[in-house]
Coordinates of C-alpha atoms and ligand atoms in Angstrom, one line a residue:
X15 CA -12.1 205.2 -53.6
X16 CA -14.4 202.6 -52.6
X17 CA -15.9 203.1 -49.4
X18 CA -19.0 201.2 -47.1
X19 CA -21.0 203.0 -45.1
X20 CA -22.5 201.4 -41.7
X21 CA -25.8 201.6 -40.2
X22 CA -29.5 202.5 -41.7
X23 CA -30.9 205.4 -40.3
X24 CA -30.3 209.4 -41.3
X25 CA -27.3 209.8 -40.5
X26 CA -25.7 207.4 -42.8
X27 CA -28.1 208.7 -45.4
X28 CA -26.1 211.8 -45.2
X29 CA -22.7 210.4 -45.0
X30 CA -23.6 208.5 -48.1
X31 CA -25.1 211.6 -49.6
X32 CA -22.0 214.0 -49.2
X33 CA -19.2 211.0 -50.1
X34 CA -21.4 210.7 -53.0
X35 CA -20.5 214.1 -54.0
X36 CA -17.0 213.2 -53.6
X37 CA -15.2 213.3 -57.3
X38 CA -12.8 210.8 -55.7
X39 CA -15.7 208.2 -54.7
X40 CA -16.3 205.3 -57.6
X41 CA -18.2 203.1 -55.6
X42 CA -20.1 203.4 -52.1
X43 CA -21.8 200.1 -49.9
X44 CA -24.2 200.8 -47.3
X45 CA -24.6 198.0 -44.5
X46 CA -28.0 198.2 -44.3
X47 CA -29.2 201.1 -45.8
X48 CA -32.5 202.1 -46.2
X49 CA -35.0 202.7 -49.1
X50 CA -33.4 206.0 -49.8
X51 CA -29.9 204.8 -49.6
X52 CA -30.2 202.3 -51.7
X53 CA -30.7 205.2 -54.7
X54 CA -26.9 206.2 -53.9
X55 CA -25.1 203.2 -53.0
X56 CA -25.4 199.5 -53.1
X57 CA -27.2 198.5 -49.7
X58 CA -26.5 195.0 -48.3
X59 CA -29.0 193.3 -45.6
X60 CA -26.4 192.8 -42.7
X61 CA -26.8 193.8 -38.8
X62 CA -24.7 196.5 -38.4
X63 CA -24.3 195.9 -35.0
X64 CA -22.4 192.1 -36.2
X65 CA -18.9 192.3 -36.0
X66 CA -18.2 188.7 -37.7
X67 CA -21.1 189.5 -40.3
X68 CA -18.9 192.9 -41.2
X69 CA -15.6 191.6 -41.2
X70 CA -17.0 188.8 -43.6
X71 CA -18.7 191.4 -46.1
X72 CA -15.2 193.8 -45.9
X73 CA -13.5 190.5 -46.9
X74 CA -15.4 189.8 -50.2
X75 CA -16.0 193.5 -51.4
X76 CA -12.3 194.9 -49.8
X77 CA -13.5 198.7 -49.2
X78 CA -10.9 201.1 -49.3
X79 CA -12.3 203.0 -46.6
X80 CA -15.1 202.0 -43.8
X81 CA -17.5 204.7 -41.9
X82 CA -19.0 203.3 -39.1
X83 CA -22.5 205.7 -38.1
X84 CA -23.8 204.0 -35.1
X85 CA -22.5 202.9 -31.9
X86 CA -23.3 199.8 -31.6
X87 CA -20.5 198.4 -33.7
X88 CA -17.7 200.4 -32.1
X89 CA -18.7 199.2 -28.9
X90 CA -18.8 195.9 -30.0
X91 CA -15.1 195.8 -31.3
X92 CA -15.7 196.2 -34.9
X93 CA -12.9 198.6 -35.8
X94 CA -10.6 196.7 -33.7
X95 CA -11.2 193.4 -35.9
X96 CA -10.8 195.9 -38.7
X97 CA -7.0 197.5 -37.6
X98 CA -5.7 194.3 -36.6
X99 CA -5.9 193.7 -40.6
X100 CA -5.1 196.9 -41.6
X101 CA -8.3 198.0 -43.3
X102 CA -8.7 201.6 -42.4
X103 CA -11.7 202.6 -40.8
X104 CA -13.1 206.0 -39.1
X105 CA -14.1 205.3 -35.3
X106 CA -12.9 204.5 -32.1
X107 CA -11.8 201.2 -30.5
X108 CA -13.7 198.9 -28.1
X109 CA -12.1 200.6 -24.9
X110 CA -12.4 204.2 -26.6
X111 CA -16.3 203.9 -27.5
X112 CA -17.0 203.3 -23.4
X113 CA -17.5 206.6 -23.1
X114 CA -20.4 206.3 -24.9
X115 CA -21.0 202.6 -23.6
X116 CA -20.9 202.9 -20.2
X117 CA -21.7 206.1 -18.2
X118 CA -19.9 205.0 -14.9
X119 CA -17.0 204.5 -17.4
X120 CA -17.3 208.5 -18.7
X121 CA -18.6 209.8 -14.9
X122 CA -14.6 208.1 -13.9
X123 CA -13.4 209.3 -16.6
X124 CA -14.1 213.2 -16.2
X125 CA -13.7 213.0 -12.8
X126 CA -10.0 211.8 -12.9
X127 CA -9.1 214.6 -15.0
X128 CA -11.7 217.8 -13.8
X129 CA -13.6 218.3 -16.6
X130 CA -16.8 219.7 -15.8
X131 CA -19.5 217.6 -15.5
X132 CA -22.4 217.0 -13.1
X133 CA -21.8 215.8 -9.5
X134 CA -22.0 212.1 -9.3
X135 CA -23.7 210.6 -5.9
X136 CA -22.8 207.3 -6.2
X137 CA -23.0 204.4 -8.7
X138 CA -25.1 201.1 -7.8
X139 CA -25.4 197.7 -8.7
X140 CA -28.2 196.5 -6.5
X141 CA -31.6 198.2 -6.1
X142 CA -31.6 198.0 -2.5
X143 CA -28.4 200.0 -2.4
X144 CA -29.7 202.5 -5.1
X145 CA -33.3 203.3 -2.8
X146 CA -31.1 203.6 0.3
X147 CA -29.1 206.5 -1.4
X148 CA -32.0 208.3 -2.8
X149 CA -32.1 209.6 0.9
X150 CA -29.5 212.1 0.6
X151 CA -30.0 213.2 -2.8
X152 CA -31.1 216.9 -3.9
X153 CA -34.4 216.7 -6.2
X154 CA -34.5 216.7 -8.9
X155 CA -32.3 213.9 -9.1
X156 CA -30.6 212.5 -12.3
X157 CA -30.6 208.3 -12.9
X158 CA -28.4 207.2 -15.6
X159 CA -28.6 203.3 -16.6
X160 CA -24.7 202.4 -17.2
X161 CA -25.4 200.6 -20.6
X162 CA -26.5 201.2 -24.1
X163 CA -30.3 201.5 -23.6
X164 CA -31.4 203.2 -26.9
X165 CA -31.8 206.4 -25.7
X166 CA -34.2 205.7 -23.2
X167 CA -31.6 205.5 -20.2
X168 CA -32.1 208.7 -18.6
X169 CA -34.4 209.6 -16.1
X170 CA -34.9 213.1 -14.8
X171 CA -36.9 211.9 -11.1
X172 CA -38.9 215.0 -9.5
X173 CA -39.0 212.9 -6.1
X174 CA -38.7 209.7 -4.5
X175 CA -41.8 208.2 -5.9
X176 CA -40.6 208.2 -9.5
X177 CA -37.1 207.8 -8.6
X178 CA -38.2 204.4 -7.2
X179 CA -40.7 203.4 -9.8
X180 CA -37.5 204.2 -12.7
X181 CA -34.8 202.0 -10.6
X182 CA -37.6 199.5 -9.9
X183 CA -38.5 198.9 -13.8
X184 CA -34.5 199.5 -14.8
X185 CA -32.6 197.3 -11.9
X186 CA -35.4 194.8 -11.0
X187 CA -37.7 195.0 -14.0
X188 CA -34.7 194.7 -16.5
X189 CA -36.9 196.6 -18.9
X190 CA -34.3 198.1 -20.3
X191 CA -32.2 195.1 -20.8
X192 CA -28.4 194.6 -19.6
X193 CA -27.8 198.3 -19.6
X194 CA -29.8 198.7 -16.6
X195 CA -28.2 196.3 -14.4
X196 CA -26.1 198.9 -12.9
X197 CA -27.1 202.5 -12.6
X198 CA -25.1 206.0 -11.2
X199 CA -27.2 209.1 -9.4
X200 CA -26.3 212.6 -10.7
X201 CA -26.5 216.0 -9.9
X202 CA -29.4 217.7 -11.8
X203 CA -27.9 220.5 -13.7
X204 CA -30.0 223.7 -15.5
X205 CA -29.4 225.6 -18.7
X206 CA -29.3 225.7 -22.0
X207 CA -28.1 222.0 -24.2
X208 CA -25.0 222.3 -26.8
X209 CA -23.7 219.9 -29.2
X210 CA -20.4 220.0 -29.8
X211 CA -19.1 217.3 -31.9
X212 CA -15.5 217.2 -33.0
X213 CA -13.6 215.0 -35.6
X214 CA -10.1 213.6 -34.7
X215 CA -7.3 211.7 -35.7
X216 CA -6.5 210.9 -31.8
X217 CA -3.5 214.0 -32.4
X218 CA -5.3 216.6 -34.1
X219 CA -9.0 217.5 -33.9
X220 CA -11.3 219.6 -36.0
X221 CA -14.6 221.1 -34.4
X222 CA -17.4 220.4 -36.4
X223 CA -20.2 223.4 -36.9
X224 CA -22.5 223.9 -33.9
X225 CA -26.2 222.4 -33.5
X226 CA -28.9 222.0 -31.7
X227 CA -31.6 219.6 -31.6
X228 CA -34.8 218.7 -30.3
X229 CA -35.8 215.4 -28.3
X230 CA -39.1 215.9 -26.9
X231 CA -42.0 214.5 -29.7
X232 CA -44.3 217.6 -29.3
X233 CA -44.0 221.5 -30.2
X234 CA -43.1 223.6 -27.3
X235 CA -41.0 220.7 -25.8
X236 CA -43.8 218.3 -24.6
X237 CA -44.2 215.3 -24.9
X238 CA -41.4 212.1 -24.4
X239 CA -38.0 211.7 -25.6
X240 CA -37.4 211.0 -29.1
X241 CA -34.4 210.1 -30.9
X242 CA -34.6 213.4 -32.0
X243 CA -37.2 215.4 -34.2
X244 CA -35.0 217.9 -35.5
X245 CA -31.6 220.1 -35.4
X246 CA -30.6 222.6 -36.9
X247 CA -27.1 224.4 -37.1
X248 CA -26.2 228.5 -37.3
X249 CA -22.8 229.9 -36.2
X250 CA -24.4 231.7 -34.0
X251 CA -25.2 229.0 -31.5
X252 CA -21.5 229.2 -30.5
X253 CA -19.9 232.9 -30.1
X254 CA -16.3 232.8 -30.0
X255 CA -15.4 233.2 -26.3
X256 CA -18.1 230.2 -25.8
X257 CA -16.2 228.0 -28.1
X258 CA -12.8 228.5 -26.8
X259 CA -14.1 228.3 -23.2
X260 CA -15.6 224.5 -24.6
X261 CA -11.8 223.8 -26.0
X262 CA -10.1 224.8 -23.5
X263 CA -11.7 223.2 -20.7
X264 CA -13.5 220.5 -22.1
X265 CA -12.4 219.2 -25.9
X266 CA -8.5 219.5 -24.8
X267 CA -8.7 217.7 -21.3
X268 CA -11.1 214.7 -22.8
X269 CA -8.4 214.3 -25.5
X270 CA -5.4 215.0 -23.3
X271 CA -7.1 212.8 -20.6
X272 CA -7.9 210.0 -23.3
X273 CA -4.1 210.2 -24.3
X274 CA -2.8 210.0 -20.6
X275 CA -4.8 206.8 -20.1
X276 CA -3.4 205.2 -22.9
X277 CA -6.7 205.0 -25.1
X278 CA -6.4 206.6 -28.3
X279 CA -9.7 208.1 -30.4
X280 CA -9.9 208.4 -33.7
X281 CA -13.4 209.3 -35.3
X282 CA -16.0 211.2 -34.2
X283 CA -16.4 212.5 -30.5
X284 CA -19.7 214.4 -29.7
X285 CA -20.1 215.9 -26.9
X286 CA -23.5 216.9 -24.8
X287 CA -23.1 219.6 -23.3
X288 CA -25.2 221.6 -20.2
X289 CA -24.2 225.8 -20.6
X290 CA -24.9 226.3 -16.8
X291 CA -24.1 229.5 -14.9
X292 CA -20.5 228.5 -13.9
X293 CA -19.7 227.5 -17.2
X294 CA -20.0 224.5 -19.7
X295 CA -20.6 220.8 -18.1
X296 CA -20.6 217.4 -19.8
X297 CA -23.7 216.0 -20.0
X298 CA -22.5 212.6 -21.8
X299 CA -20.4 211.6 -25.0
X300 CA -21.0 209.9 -27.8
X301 CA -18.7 208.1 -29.9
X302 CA -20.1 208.8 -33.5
X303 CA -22.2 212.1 -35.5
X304 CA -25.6 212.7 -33.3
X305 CA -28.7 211.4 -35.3
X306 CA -30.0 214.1 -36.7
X307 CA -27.4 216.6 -35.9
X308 CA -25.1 215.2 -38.9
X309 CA -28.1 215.6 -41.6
X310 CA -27.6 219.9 -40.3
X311 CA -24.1 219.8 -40.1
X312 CA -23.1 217.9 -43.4
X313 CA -25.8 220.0 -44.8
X314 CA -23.5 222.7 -44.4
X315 CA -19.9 221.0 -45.3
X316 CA -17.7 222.6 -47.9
X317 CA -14.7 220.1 -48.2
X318 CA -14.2 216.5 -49.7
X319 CA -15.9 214.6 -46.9
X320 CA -14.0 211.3 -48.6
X321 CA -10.5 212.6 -48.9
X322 CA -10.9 214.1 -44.7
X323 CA -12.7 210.8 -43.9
X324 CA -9.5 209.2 -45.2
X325 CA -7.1 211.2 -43.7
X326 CA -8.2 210.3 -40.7
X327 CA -8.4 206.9 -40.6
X328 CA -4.6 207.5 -41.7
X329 CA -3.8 210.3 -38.9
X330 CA -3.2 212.9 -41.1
X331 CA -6.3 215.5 -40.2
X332 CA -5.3 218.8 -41.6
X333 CA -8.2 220.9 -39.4
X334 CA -8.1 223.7 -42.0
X335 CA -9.0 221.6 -44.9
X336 CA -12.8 221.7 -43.1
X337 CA -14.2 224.6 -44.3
X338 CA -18.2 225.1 -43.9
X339 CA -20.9 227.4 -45.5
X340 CA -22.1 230.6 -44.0
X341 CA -25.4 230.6 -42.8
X342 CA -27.7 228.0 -41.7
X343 CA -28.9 224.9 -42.3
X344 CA -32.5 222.6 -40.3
X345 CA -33.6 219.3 -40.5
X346 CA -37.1 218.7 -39.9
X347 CA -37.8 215.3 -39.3
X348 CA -41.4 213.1 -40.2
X349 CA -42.0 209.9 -37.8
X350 CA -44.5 207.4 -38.2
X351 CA -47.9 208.6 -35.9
X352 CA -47.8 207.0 -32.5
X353 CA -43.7 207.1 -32.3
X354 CA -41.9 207.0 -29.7
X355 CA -44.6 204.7 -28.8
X356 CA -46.2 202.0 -30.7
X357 CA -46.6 202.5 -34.9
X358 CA -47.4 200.9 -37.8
X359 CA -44.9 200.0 -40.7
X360 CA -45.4 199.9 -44.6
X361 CA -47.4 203.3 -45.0
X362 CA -46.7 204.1 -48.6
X363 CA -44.7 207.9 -48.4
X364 CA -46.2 210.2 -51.6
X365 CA -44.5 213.5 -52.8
X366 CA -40.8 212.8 -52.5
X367 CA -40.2 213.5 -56.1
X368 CA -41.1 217.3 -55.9
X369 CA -38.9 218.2 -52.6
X370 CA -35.7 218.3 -55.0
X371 CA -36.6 221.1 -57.2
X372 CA -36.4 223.2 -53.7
X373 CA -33.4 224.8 -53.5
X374 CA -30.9 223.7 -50.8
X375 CA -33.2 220.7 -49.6
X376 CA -32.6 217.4 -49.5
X377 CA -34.9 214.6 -48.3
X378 CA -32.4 211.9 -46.3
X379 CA -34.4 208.6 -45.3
X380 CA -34.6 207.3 -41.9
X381 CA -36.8 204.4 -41.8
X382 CA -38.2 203.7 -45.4
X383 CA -37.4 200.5 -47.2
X384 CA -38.2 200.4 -51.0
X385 CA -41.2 197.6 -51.7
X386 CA -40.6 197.6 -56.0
X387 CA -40.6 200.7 -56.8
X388 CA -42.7 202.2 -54.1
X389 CA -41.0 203.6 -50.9
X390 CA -42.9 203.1 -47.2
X391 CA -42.2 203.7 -43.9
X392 CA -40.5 201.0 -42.2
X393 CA -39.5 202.5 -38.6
X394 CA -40.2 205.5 -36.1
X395 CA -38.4 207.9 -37.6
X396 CA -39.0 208.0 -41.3
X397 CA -37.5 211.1 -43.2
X398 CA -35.2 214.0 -42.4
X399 CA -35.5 216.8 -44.4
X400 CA -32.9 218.9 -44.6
X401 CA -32.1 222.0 -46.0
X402 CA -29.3 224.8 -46.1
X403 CA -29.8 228.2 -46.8
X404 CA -28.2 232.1 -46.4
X405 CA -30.0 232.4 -42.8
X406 CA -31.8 230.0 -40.5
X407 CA -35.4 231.6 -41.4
X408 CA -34.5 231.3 -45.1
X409 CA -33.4 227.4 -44.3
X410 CA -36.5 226.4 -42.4
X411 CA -38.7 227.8 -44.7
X412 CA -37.8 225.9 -47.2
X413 CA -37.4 222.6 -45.3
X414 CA -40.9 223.1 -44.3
X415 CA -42.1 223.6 -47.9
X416 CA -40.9 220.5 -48.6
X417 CA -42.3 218.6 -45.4
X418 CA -45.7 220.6 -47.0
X419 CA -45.3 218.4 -49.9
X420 CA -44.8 214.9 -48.3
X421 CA -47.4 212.6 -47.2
X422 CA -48.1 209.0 -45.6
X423 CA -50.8 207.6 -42.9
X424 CA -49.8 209.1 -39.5
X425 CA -47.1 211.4 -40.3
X426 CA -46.3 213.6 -37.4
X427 CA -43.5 216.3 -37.4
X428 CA -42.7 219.3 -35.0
X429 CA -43.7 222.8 -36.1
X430 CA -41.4 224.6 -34.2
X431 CA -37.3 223.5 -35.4
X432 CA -35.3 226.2 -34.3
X433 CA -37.9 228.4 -33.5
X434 CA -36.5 229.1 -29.8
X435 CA -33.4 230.5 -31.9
X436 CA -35.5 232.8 -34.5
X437 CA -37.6 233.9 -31.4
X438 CA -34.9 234.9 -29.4
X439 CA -32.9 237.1 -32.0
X440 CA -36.5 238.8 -32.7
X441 CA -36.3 240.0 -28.9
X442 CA -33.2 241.0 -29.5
X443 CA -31.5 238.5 -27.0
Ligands
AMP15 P1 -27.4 211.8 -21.7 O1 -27.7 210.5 -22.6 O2 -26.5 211.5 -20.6 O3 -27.0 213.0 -22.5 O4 -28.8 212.2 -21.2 C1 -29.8 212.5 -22.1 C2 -30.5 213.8 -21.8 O5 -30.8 213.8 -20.4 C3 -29.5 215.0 -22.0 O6 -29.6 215.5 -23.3 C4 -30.1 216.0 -21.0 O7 -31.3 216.6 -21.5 C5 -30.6 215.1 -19.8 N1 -29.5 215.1 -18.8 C6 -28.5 214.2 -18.7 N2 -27.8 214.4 -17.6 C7 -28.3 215.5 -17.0 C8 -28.0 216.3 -15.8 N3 -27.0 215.9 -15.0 N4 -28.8 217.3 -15.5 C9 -29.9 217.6 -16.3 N5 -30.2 217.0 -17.4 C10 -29.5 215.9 -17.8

């Protein structure tokens, strides 16, 4: 099978990584890639996020199979180009991926069918409109920018003051580009954060292992929001009764609900999810593998990632054929110093050589581009490393002998990847 990869970033190091492993894979292309990629397939300098640029590329090498990682080119259209020609390829469609690309689109969405999520106030496209209904609001109050914004759409306001000053910069400041021009006001809801992130054929669905990950830049949860700084996965994260509760009201209604409206998914669906006190509520969707929940989940994959990647794209998921390690796996991931705020680029990365002879760990690139034969950092997040083992302990301390033996100007990581988890079994919660 030949097969190209889409997107740059961790994730897609880890696609590559596992289809790699794949006896049926005899080539792999990776649209950008990265400086670590680029060891395990053949990386070509395209946008992933262009559609025509894509289409053009498939043309001349003719993959067998296409994995798209980010959203950007699902909600751009890309695997629609790509099905009206027949190449198969594993995501959803334009309309599908507006669950990820549009908020009001997913807040209409649940609410038509009564799948739990938090209470929507109202949706606004003028600012004048949005201050007005700050009035009758319970604080903390929730502002979601409609659009893609990076991650950086959310807003959490503790009163009117930084309620204002978010819409203000969003609506009027346009800082976050088009996906601020309209906004919706939320319900705040409390409890713990779940990933579940399925894989589906848009008939049958597999639930991918459970993880959770971190966002805020600093130990302890301080700090801003990140991308992520690390995630880590262990079975028991979701107890039985949990996970069919999460099936039954949430995974079957979304697809049900997706089917009634006439938009078939196919791909990946993850699913944020708030474990409040009356019961699991949707927090958003995404329509691909969380960034870096997919370096802890594929860490733990037991199957032939290419042959279930391909049945999909064909609609012919077998669920059983997904089988996953026991234990644990945790990625622990290094950013450049300064991210999310401003950093520098082209810090030359030492030690990568000795994290392989660790057992279970793998070191997946984020933002490193090779320069010769020297690898540097060329983004905010740099490295992921990754490691699976018997028992979440046993997997974090070996991801974090590795991290012991890597080094470049800046590098900052988090100390504390899945410690809430280790804490709370030592208290016997
Ligand atoms: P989203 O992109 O919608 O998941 O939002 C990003 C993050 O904001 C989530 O992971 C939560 O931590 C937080 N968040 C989003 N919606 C809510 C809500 N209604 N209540 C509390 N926190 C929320």
């Amino acid at each position: 099978m030949k097969i190209l990869v889409l997107g740059g970033g961790g994730r897609e190091h880890a696609l590559v990584w596992k289809l790699s492993e794949s006896p049926r894979v005899e080539k792999i292309w990776c649209a950008p890639g990265n400086g670590g990629i680029a060891a395990e397939a053949e990386c070509v300098a395209i946008d992933a996020g262009d559609v025509g640029a894509i289409v053009a590329l498939a043309e001349r090498i003719q993959p067998e199979l296409t994995i798209v990682g980010p959203e950007l080119p699902l909600v751009n259209g890309l695997t629609d180009a790509f099905r009206r020609r027949n190449w198969a390829i594993v995501g959803p469609s334009q309309q599908a991926a507006q669950l990820e690309g549009s908020k009001v689109f997913s807040k209409e969405f649940l609410e038509r069918h009564g799948i739990p999520t938090a209470k929507m106030y109202g949706t606004y496209d003028s600012p004048a409109d949005a201050y007005h209904a700050l009035s009758s609001v319970a604080w903390p109050v929730v502002i979601k920018a409609d659009g893609l914004c990076a991650g950086k759409g959310v807003f959490l306001a503790a009163d009117f003051v930084a309620a204002k000053d978010f819409i203000e910069r969003v609506m009027e400041n346009s800082e976050l580009g088009p996906g601020g021009r309209r906004i919706l006001l939320e319900e705040t809801l409390s409890g713990e954060e779940l990933s579940f992130i399925i894989l589906t054929d848009g008939k049958r669905y597999a639930p991918l292992v459970p993880t959770r990950d971190h966002k805020r830049v600093f130990d302890g949860n301080q700090g801003p929001n990140t991308g992520g700084m690390g995630a880590y996965s262990t079975d028991e994260l979701l107890p039985d009764e949990l996970r069919e509760t999460i099936r039954s009201t949430i995974v079957e209604p979304t697809l049900h609900g997706l089917a009634a409206d006439g938009i078939p998914y196919q791909g990946f669906l993850y699913i944020g999810l708030m474990l409040t006190n009356s019961g699991p509520k949707v927090l958003e969707f995404n329509c691909r593998l969380g960034d870096p929940e997919a370096q802890a989940i594929l860490a733990r994959q037991d199957f032939d990632l290419a042959e279930i990647l391909s049945d999909v794209a064909g609609g012919r998921l077998d669920p059983a054929k997904l089988r996953w390690r026991a234990g644990a796996s945790a990625c622990v991931v290094l950013t450049s110093g300064g991210y999310p705020g401003k950093f520098e680029n082209g810090k030359r990365i030492e030690g990568l050589t000795g994290v392989e002879h660790i057992k279970g760990v793998k070191a997946l690139h984020a933002g490193t581009k090779l320069v010769g034969d020297v690898v540097v950092t060329s983004g905010g997040r740099v490295l992921g490393v990754t490691a699976a083992a018997a028992t979440l302990e046993a997997a974090l301390a070996s991801a974090y002998e590795a991290v012991s033996g890597i080094h470049f100007e800046g590098m900052h990581y988090r100390k504390d990847i899945g410690a809430h988890s280790t804490q709370r079994k030592a208290a016997g919660d």
